[in-house]
mmCIF file with all atom_site columns, C-alpha atoms in Angstrom:
data_model
loop_
_atom_site.group_PDB
_atom_site.id
_atom_site.type_symbol
_atom_site.label_atom_id
_atom_site.label_alt_id
_atom_site.label_comp_id
_atom_site.label_asym_id
_atom_site.label_entity_id
_atom_site.label_seq_id
_atom_site.pdbx_PDB_ins_code
_atom_site.Cartn_x
_atom_site.Cartn_y
_atom_site.Cartn_z
_atom_site.occupancy
_atom_site.B_iso_or_equiv
_atom_site.pdbx_formal_charge
_atom_site.auth_seq_id
_atom_site.auth_comp_id
_atom_site.auth_asym_id
_atom_site.auth_atom_id
_atom_site.pdbx_PDB_model_num
ATOM 1   C CA . MET A 1 1   ? 0.029   -0.100 0.135   1.00 0.00 ? 1   MET A CA 1
ATOM 2   C CA . SER A 1 2   ? 1.579   3.095  -0.902  1.00 0.00 ? 2   SER A CA 1
ATOM 3   C CA . VAL A 1 3   ? 1.115   6.512  0.786   1.00 0.00 ? 3   VAL A CA 1
ATOM 4   C CA . PRO A 1 4   ? 0.217   9.251  -1.752  1.00 0.00 ? 4   PRO A CA 1
ATOM 5   C CA . GLY A 1 5   ? 2.440   12.051 -1.357  1.00 0.00 ? 5   GLY A CA 1
ATOM 6   C CA . PRO A 1 6   ? 1.966   15.808 -1.278  1.00 0.00 ? 6   PRO A CA 1
ATOM 7   C CA . ALA A 1 7   ? -0.263  17.584 -3.643  1.00 0.00 ? 7   ALA A CA 1
ATOM 8   C CA . PRO A 1 8   ? 1.866   19.184 -6.497  1.00 0.00 ? 8   PRO A CA 1
ATOM 9   C CA . ARG A 1 9   ? 2.195   22.487 -6.538  1.00 0.00 ? 9   ARG A CA 1
ATOM 10  C CA . ARG A 1 10  ? 0.313   24.749 -8.787  1.00 0.00 ? 10  ARG A CA 1
ATOM 11  C CA . ARG A 1 11  ? 2.494   27.134 -10.467 1.00 0.00 ? 11  ARG A CA 1
ATOM 12  C CA . VAL A 1 12  ? 0.326   30.704 -10.356 1.00 0.00 ? 12  VAL A CA 1
ATOM 13  C CA . PRO A 1 13  ? 0.613   32.162 -13.628 1.00 0.00 ? 13  PRO A CA 1
ATOM 14  C CA . GLY A 1 14  ? 1.808   35.708 -13.537 1.00 0.00 ? 14  GLY A CA 1
ATOM 15  C CA . PRO A 1 15  ? 0.047   38.954 -14.985 1.00 0.00 ? 15  PRO A CA 1
ATOM 16  C CA . PRO A 1 16  ? -0.490  38.167 -19.256 1.00 0.00 ? 16  PRO A CA 1
ATOM 17  C CA . GLU A 1 17  ? 1.793   39.733 -21.610 1.00 0.00 ? 17  GLU A CA 1
ATOM 18  C CA . PRO A 1 18  ? 0.199   42.674 -23.208 1.00 0.00 ? 18  PRO A CA 1
ATOM 19  C CA . GLY A 1 19  ? -0.932  42.145 -26.472 1.00 0.00 ? 19  GLY A CA 1
ATOM 20  C CA . ALA A 1 20  ? -0.779  38.122 -25.637 1.00 0.00 ? 20  ALA A CA 1
ATOM 21  C CA . ALA A 1 21  ? -3.248  35.762 -28.151 1.00 0.00 ? 21  ALA A CA 1
ATOM 22  C CA . VAL A 1 22  ? -6.124  35.270 -26.424 1.00 0.00 ? 22  VAL A CA 1
ATOM 23  C CA . PRO A 1 23  ? -6.153  31.359 -26.147 1.00 0.00 ? 23  PRO A CA 1
ATOM 24  C CA . GLY A 1 24  ? -7.863  29.234 -29.219 1.00 0.00 ? 24  GLY A CA 1
ATOM 25  C CA . SER A 1 25  ? -7.713  32.665 -31.228 1.00 0.00 ? 25  SER A CA 1
ATOM 26  C CA . ASP A 1 26  ? -5.301  34.562 -33.625 1.00 0.00 ? 26  ASP A CA 1
ATOM 27  C CA . LEU A 1 27  ? -6.833  37.745 -31.857 1.00 0.00 ? 27  LEU A CA 1
ATOM 28  C CA . PRO A 1 28  ? -4.598  40.158 -29.292 1.00 0.00 ? 28  PRO A CA 1
ATOM 29  C CA . ARG A 1 29  ? -6.087  40.100 -26.096 1.00 0.00 ? 29  ARG A CA 1
ATOM 30  C CA . ARG A 1 30  ? -7.419  42.997 -25.036 1.00 0.00 ? 30  ARG A CA 1
ATOM 31  C CA . ARG A 1 31  ? -6.227  44.891 -21.745 1.00 0.00 ? 31  ARG A CA 1
ATOM 32  C CA . THR A 1 32  ? -9.257  44.461 -19.380 1.00 0.00 ? 32  THR A CA 1
ATOM 33  C CA . ASP A 1 33  ? -6.738  44.670 -16.041 1.00 0.00 ? 33  ASP A CA 1
ATOM 34  C CA . TYR A 1 34  ? -6.914  48.483 -14.872 1.00 0.00 ? 34  TYR A CA 1
ATOM 35  C CA . ALA A 1 35  ? -6.225  47.694 -11.839 1.00 0.00 ? 35  ALA A CA 1
ATOM 36  C CA . GLY A 1 36  ? -3.327  49.392 -11.413 1.00 0.00 ? 36  GLY A CA 1
ATOM 37  C CA . ALA A 1 37  ? -4.563  52.403 -12.890 1.00 0.00 ? 37  ALA A CA 1
ATOM 38  C CA . VAL A 1 38  ? -7.260  52.762 -10.840 1.00 0.00 ? 38  VAL A CA 1
ATOM 39  C CA . TYR A 1 39  ? -5.001  51.800 -7.383  1.00 0.00 ? 39  TYR A CA 1
ATOM 40  C CA . GLY A 1 40  ? -2.588  54.678 -8.714  1.00 0.00 ? 40  GLY A CA 1
ATOM 41  C CA . SER A 1 41  ? -5.155  57.228 -9.103  1.00 0.00 ? 41  SER A CA 1
ATOM 42  C CA . MET A 1 42  ? -6.349  56.524 -5.676  1.00 0.00 ? 42  MET A CA 1
ATOM 43  C CA . LEU A 1 43  ? -2.522  56.719 -4.333  1.00 0.00 ? 43  LEU A CA 1
ATOM 44  C CA . ALA A 1 44  ? -2.245  60.345 -5.966  1.00 0.00 ? 44  ALA A CA 1
ATOM 45  C CA . ALA A 1 45  ? -5.515  61.251 -4.539  1.00 0.00 ? 45  ALA A CA 1
ATOM 46  C CA . SER A 1 46  ? -4.490  60.516 -1.261  1.00 0.00 ? 46  SER A CA 1
ATOM 47  C CA . VAL A 1 47  ? -0.703  62.104 -1.472  1.00 0.00 ? 47  VAL A CA 1
ATOM 48  C CA . ILE A 1 48  ? -2.743  65.099 -2.445  1.00 0.00 ? 48  ILE A CA 1
ATOM 49  C CA . ALA A 1 49  ? -5.430  64.871 0.188   1.00 0.00 ? 49  ALA A CA 1
ATOM 50  C CA . ALA A 1 50  ? -2.795  64.418 2.505   1.00 0.00 ? 50  ALA A CA 1
ATOM 51  C CA . SER A 1 51  ? 0.122   67.013 1.686   1.00 0.00 ? 51  SER A CA 1
ATOM 52  C CA . SER A 1 52  ? -0.060  70.276 3.250   1.00 0.00 ? 52  SER A CA 1
ATOM 53  C CA . VAL A 1 53  ? 3.057   71.356 1.702   1.00 0.00 ? 53  VAL A CA 1
ATOM 54  C CA . GLN A 1 54  ? 4.553   74.505 3.230   1.00 0.00 ? 54  GLN A CA 1
ATOM 55  C CA . GLU A 1 55  ? 7.616   75.372 1.030   1.00 0.00 ? 55  GLU A CA 1
ATOM 56  C CA . PRO A 1 56  ? 8.915   77.518 -0.973  1.00 0.00 ? 56  PRO A CA 1
ATOM 57  C CA . HIS A 1 57  ? 7.857   75.686 -3.903  1.00 0.00 ? 57  HIS A CA 1
ATOM 58  C CA . PRO A 1 58  ? 4.617   73.796 -3.084  1.00 0.00 ? 58  PRO A CA 1
ATOM 59  C CA . ARG A 1 59  ? 3.588   72.845 -6.317  1.00 0.00 ? 59  ARG A CA 1
ATOM 60  C CA . LEU A 1 60  ? 7.231   71.296 -7.305  1.00 0.00 ? 60  LEU A CA 1
ATOM 61  C CA . SER A 1 61  ? 7.169   69.563 -3.933  1.00 0.00 ? 61  SER A CA 1
ATOM 62  C CA . LEU A 1 62  ? 3.768   67.967 -4.149  1.00 0.00 ? 62  LEU A CA 1
ATOM 63  C CA . ILE A 1 63  ? 4.579   67.360 -8.001  1.00 0.00 ? 63  ILE A CA 1
ATOM 64  C CA . LEU A 1 64  ? 7.577   65.499 -6.689  1.00 0.00 ? 64  LEU A CA 1
ATOM 65  C CA . LEU A 1 65  ? 6.048   63.460 -3.812  1.00 0.00 ? 65  LEU A CA 1
ATOM 66  C CA . LEU A 1 66  ? 3.492   62.285 -6.302  1.00 0.00 ? 66  LEU A CA 1
ATOM 67  C CA . VAL A 1 67  ? 6.148   60.733 -8.530  1.00 0.00 ? 67  VAL A CA 1
ATOM 68  C CA . ILE A 1 68  ? 8.013   59.329 -5.897  1.00 0.00 ? 68  ILE A CA 1
ATOM 69  C CA . THR A 1 69  ? 5.282   57.819 -4.214  1.00 0.00 ? 69  THR A CA 1
ATOM 70  C CA . GLY A 1 70  ? 4.193   56.164 -7.398  1.00 0.00 ? 70  GLY A CA 1
ATOM 71  C CA . LEU A 1 71  ? 7.844   55.186 -7.712  1.00 0.00 ? 71  LEU A CA 1
ATOM 72  C CA . VAL A 1 72  ? 8.234   53.778 -4.468  1.00 0.00 ? 72  VAL A CA 1
ATOM 73  C CA . PHE A 1 73  ? 4.739   51.961 -4.451  1.00 0.00 ? 73  PHE A CA 1
ATOM 74  C CA . TRP A 1 74  ? 5.361   50.116 -7.939  1.00 0.00 ? 74  TRP A CA 1
ATOM 75  C CA . ALA A 1 75  ? 8.625   49.247 -6.548  1.00 0.00 ? 75  ALA A CA 1
ATOM 76  C CA . ALA A 1 76  ? 6.747   47.616 -3.852  1.00 0.00 ? 76  ALA A CA 1
ATOM 77  C CA . HIS A 1 77  ? 3.930   45.649 -6.243  1.00 0.00 ? 77  HIS A CA 1
ATOM 78  C CA . VAL A 1 78  ? 6.397   44.414 -8.065  1.00 0.00 ? 78  VAL A CA 1
ATOM 79  C CA . TYR A 1 79  ? 8.638   42.960 -5.151  1.00 0.00 ? 79  TYR A CA 1
ATOM 80  C CA . ALA A 1 80  ? 5.619   41.461 -3.426  1.00 0.00 ? 80  ALA A CA 1
ATOM 81  C CA . HIS A 1 81  ? 4.279   40.037 -6.654  1.00 0.00 ? 81  HIS A CA 1
ATOM 82  C CA . VAL A 1 82  ? 7.379   38.188 -8.040  1.00 0.00 ? 82  VAL A CA 1
ATOM 83  C CA . THR A 1 83  ? 8.342   37.048 -4.252  1.00 0.00 ? 83  THR A CA 1
ATOM 84  C CA . GLY A 1 84  ? 4.844   36.217 -3.513  1.00 0.00 ? 84  GLY A CA 1
ATOM 85  C CA . GLN A 1 85  ? 4.589   33.961 -6.495  1.00 0.00 ? 85  GLN A CA 1
ATOM 86  C CA . ARG A 1 86  ? 8.032   32.582 -6.732  1.00 0.00 ? 86  ARG A CA 1
ATOM 87  C CA . GLU A 1 87  ? 8.248   28.783 -7.091  1.00 0.00 ? 87  GLU A CA 1
ATOM 88  C CA . ALA A 1 88  ? 9.843   26.875 -3.931  1.00 0.00 ? 88  ALA A CA 1
ATOM 89  C CA . GLY A 1 89  ? 13.662  26.226 -4.612  1.00 0.00 ? 89  GLY A CA 1
ATOM 90  C CA . LYS A 1 90  ? 13.456  28.757 -7.443  1.00 0.00 ? 90  LYS A CA 1
ATOM 91  C CA . ASP A 1 91  ? 15.372  32.167 -8.096  1.00 0.00 ? 91  ASP A CA 1
ATOM 92  C CA . VAL A 1 92  ? 13.353  35.176 -9.715  1.00 0.00 ? 92  VAL A CA 1
ATOM 93  C CA . THR A 1 93  ? 14.673  35.972 -12.998 1.00 0.00 ? 93  THR A CA 1
ATOM 94  C CA . PHE A 1 94  ? 14.988  39.582 -14.617 1.00 0.00 ? 94  PHE A CA 1
ATOM 95  C CA . ARG A 1 95  ? 12.410  38.693 -17.259 1.00 0.00 ? 95  ARG A CA 1
ATOM 96  C CA . GLN A 1 96  ? 9.813   37.989 -14.417 1.00 0.00 ? 96  GLN A CA 1
ATOM 97  C CA . VAL A 1 97  ? 11.004  41.122 -12.585 1.00 0.00 ? 97  VAL A CA 1
ATOM 98  C CA . ARG A 1 98  ? 10.951  43.312 -16.218 1.00 0.00 ? 98  ARG A CA 1
ATOM 99  C CA . ARG A 1 99  ? 7.362   41.294 -17.076 1.00 0.00 ? 99  ARG A CA 1
ATOM 100 C CA . VAL A 1 100 ? 5.822   42.278 -13.735 1.00 0.00 ? 100 VAL A CA 1
ATOM 101 C CA . GLY A 1 101 ? 7.076   45.677 -13.606 1.00 0.00 ? 101 GLY A CA 1
ATOM 102 C CA . ARG A 1 102 ? 5.547   46.577 -17.180 1.00 0.00 ? 102 ARG A CA 1
ATOM 103 C CA . HIS A 1 103 ? 2.364   45.486 -15.794 1.00 0.00 ? 103 HIS A CA 1
ATOM 104 C CA . GLU A 1 104 ? 2.154   47.523 -12.390 1.00 0.00 ? 104 GLU A CA 1
ATOM 105 C CA . TRP A 1 105 ? 3.601   50.608 -14.271 1.00 0.00 ? 105 TRP A CA 1
ATOM 106 C CA . PRO A 1 106 ? 0.211   51.878 -14.385 1.00 0.00 ? 106 PRO A CA 1
ATOM 107 C CA . ILE A 1 107 ? 0.543   52.851 -10.847 1.00 0.00 ? 107 ILE A CA 1
ATOM 108 C CA . VAL A 1 108 ? 3.239   55.445 -11.801 1.00 0.00 ? 108 VAL A CA 1
ATOM 109 C CA . GLU A 1 109 ? 1.259   56.372 -15.017 1.00 0.00 ? 109 GLU A CA 1
ATOM 110 C CA . ALA A 1 110 ? -1.612  57.660 -12.856 1.00 0.00 ? 110 ALA A CA 1
ATOM 111 C CA . ALA A 1 111 ? 0.177   60.109 -10.990 1.00 0.00 ? 111 ALA A CA 1
ATOM 112 C CA . ALA A 1 112 ? 1.017   62.044 -14.276 1.00 0.00 ? 112 ALA A CA 1
ATOM 113 C CA . LEU A 1 113 ? -2.466  63.971 -14.827 1.00 0.00 ? 113 LEU A CA 1
ATOM 114 C CA . PRO A 1 114 ? -2.838  65.124 -11.195 1.00 0.00 ? 114 PRO A CA 1
ATOM 115 C CA . ALA A 1 115 ? 1.106   66.424 -11.301 1.00 0.00 ? 115 ALA A CA 1
ATOM 116 C CA . LEU A 1 116 ? 0.078   68.056 -14.285 1.00 0.00 ? 116 LEU A CA 1
ATOM 117 C CA . ALA A 1 117 ? -2.760  69.776 -12.907 1.00 0.00 ? 117 ALA A CA 1
ATOM 118 C CA . VAL A 1 118 ? -0.222  70.900 -9.954  1.00 0.00 ? 118 VAL A CA 1
ATOM 119 C CA . LEU A 1 119 ? 1.658   72.260 -12.866 1.00 0.00 ? 119 LEU A CA 1
ATOM 120 C CA . VAL A 1 120 ? -0.759  74.000 -14.605 1.00 0.00 ? 120 VAL A CA 1
ATOM 121 C CA . SER A 1 121 ? -3.362  75.043 -11.673 1.00 0.00 ? 121 SER A CA 1
ATOM 122 C CA . PRO A 1 122 ? -2.352  78.496 -11.563 1.00 0.00 ? 122 PRO A CA 1
ATOM 123 C CA . SER A 1 123 ? -2.484  79.364 -14.987 1.00 0.00 ? 123 SER A CA 1
ATOM 124 C CA . LEU A 1 124 ? -5.961  77.979 -15.343 1.00 0.00 ? 124 LEU A CA 1
ATOM 125 C CA . GLY A 1 125 ? -7.011  80.142 -11.998 1.00 0.00 ? 125 GLY A CA 1
ATOM 126 C CA . ALA A 1 126 ? -6.763  77.367 -9.451  1.00 0.00 ? 126 ALA A CA 1
ATOM 127 C CA . GLY A 1 127 ? -3.956  79.190 -7.339  1.00 0.00 ? 127 GLY A CA 1
ATOM 128 C CA . GLU A 1 128 ? -1.837  77.323 -5.504  1.00 0.00 ? 128 GLU A CA 1
ATOM 129 C CA . ASN A 1 129 ? -4.035  74.663 -3.928  1.00 0.00 ? 129 ASN A CA 1
ATOM 130 C CA . ALA A 1 130 ? -4.472  71.140 -4.716  1.00 0.00 ? 130 ALA A CA 1
ATOM 131 C CA . TRP A 1 131 ? -7.852  70.854 -5.341  1.00 0.00 ? 131 TRP A CA 1
ATOM 132 C CA . LEU A 1 132 ? -7.554  70.520 -9.449  1.00 0.00 ? 132 LEU A CA 1
ATOM 133 C CA . ALA A 1 133 ? -5.227  67.668 -8.754  1.00 0.00 ? 133 ALA A CA 1
ATOM 134 C CA . LEU A 1 134 ? -7.395  65.670 -6.649  1.00 0.00 ? 134 LEU A CA 1
ATOM 135 C CA . ALA A 1 135 ? -10.628 66.054 -9.065  1.00 0.00 ? 135 ALA A CA 1
ATOM 136 C CA . VAL A 1 136 ? -8.188  65.262 -11.836 1.00 0.00 ? 136 VAL A CA 1
ATOM 137 C CA . ALA A 1 137 ? -6.961  61.837 -9.978  1.00 0.00 ? 137 ALA A CA 1
ATOM 138 C CA . VAL A 1 138 ? -10.547 61.194 -8.610  1.00 0.00 ? 138 VAL A CA 1
ATOM 139 C CA . CYS A 1 139 ? -11.991 61.168 -12.129 1.00 0.00 ? 139 CYS A CA 1
ATOM 140 C CA . GLN A 1 140 ? -9.251  59.088 -14.001 1.00 0.00 ? 140 GLN A CA 1
ATOM 141 C CA . GLN A 1 141 ? -9.781  56.574 -10.926 1.00 0.00 ? 141 GLN A CA 1
ATOM 142 C CA . VAL A 1 142 ? -13.581 56.462 -11.970 1.00 0.00 ? 142 VAL A CA 1
ATOM 143 C CA . ALA A 1 143 ? -12.691 56.504 -15.546 1.00 0.00 ? 143 ALA A CA 1
ATOM 144 C CA . TRP A 1 144 ? -9.889  53.472 -15.229 1.00 0.00 ? 144 TRP A CA 1
ATOM 145 C CA . ALA A 1 145 ? -12.469 51.425 -13.404 1.00 0.00 ? 145 ALA A CA 1
ATOM 146 C CA . THR A 1 146 ? -15.674 51.832 -15.440 1.00 0.00 ? 146 THR A CA 1
ATOM 147 C CA . LEU A 1 147 ? -13.233 51.433 -18.788 1.00 0.00 ? 147 LEU A CA 1
ATOM 148 C CA . GLY A 1 148 ? -11.517 48.372 -17.305 1.00 0.00 ? 148 GLY A CA 1
ATOM 149 C CA . ALA A 1 149 ? -15.124 46.849 -16.470 1.00 0.00 ? 149 ALA A CA 1
ATOM 150 C CA . HIS A 1 150 ? -16.510 47.582 -20.002 1.00 0.00 ? 150 HIS A CA 1
ATOM 151 C CA . ARG A 1 151 ? -13.414 46.105 -21.849 1.00 0.00 ? 151 ARG A CA 1
ATOM 152 C CA . ALA A 1 152 ? -14.184 42.891 -19.471 1.00 0.00 ? 152 ALA A CA 1
ATOM 153 C CA . GLY A 1 153 ? -17.316 42.586 -20.808 1.00 0.00 ? 153 GLY A CA 1
ATOM 154 C CA . ALA A 1 154 ? -19.282 43.799 -17.888 1.00 0.00 ? 154 ALA A CA 1
ATOM 155 C CA . ARG A 1 155 ? -23.255 44.800 -18.167 1.00 0.00 ? 155 ARG A CA 1
ATOM 156 C CA . PRO A 1 156 ? -23.949 48.356 -18.305 1.00 0.00 ? 156 PRO A CA 1
ATOM 157 C CA . ARG A 1 157 ? -25.315 47.863 -14.726 1.00 0.00 ? 157 ARG A CA 1
ATOM 158 C CA . GLN A 1 158 ? -21.790 46.641 -13.466 1.00 0.00 ? 158 GLN A CA 1
ATOM 159 C CA . VAL A 1 159 ? -19.899 48.830 -15.292 1.00 0.00 ? 159 VAL A CA 1
ATOM 160 C CA . VAL A 1 160 ? -22.107 52.071 -13.484 1.00 0.00 ? 160 VAL A CA 1
ATOM 161 C CA . ALA A 1 161 ? -21.870 50.084 -10.303 1.00 0.00 ? 161 ALA A CA 1
ATOM 162 C CA . GLU A 1 162 ? -17.998 49.888 -10.779 1.00 0.00 ? 162 GLU A CA 1
ATOM 163 C CA . GLY A 1 163 ? -17.723 53.523 -11.501 1.00 0.00 ? 163 GLY A CA 1
ATOM 164 C CA . VAL A 1 164 ? -20.283 54.485 -8.511  1.00 0.00 ? 164 VAL A CA 1
ATOM 165 C CA . VAL A 1 165 ? -17.907 52.547 -5.960  1.00 0.00 ? 165 VAL A CA 1
ATOM 166 C CA . ASN A 1 166 ? -14.709 54.422 -7.275  1.00 0.00 ? 166 ASN A CA 1
ATOM 167 C CA . LEU A 1 167 ? -16.660 57.904 -7.138  1.00 0.00 ? 167 LEU A CA 1
ATOM 168 C CA . VAL A 1 168 ? -17.353 57.176 -3.577  1.00 0.00 ? 168 VAL A CA 1
ATOM 169 C CA . LEU A 1 169 ? -13.850 55.844 -2.572  1.00 0.00 ? 169 LEU A CA 1
ATOM 170 C CA . GLY A 1 170 ? -12.568 58.847 -4.153  1.00 0.00 ? 170 GLY A CA 1
ATOM 171 C CA . LEU A 1 171 ? -15.022 61.173 -2.426  1.00 0.00 ? 171 LEU A CA 1
ATOM 172 C CA . ILE A 1 172 ? -14.148 59.666 1.154   1.00 0.00 ? 172 ILE A CA 1
ATOM 173 C CA . ILE A 1 173 ? -10.535 60.833 0.255   1.00 0.00 ? 173 ILE A CA 1
ATOM 174 C CA . VAL A 1 174 ? -12.316 64.236 -0.586  1.00 0.00 ? 174 VAL A CA 1
ATOM 175 C CA . ALA A 1 175 ? -13.755 64.400 2.683   1.00 0.00 ? 175 ALA A CA 1
ATOM 176 C CA . ALA A 1 176 ? -11.130 63.231 4.905   1.00 0.00 ? 176 ALA A CA 1
ATOM 177 C CA . LYS A 1 177 ? -9.424  66.547 3.238   1.00 0.00 ? 177 LYS A CA 1
ATOM 178 C CA . VAL A 1 178 ? -12.029 68.810 3.819   1.00 0.00 ? 178 VAL A CA 1
ATOM 179 C CA . ALA A 1 179 ? -12.320 66.733 7.624   1.00 0.00 ? 179 ALA A CA 1
ATOM 180 C CA . VAL A 1 180 ? -8.555  67.430 8.103   1.00 0.00 ? 180 VAL A CA 1
ATOM 181 C CA . GLY A 1 181 ? -8.283  71.256 6.871   1.00 0.00 ? 181 GLY A CA 1
ATOM 182 C CA . HIS A 1 182 ? -5.493  71.058 3.952   1.00 0.00 ? 182 HIS A CA 1
#
């Protein structure tokens, strides 16, 4: 009588390669995972809401905070993903890190529009405050969430629900900024 050994470990696949073919088809896969962009937008909104930059150059300081925070969180996501899904006894390869890094890059990209809003806000009459950048971050968070749901083939009701959930999350960040008085 033989005793069965431990179940073989299943390899958890990483994110799909951009433009990879749909299984059983010659068509390229449409991107439906916008989690990094949604997360990065929420991160940018949080940085803006929490910032109370009292520097000689407050706009430059906020832009740097947005970019640096996006880069640090991107690196943390890449590290967590690569090491969290590593197979026992195998080394992490540069190819894996590069693939995951590309997949998670929208976390950094999500800081670009809010940073641009910080830069141009005085030209638009918004002064030195960060409300325009905060609005941009929340709007892009809602836009990425609804685009992801739409591209994934969600029904219109689900697309709207995902947009509303992300709007509520963004408005909680706005309410926190108002409550704290930044």
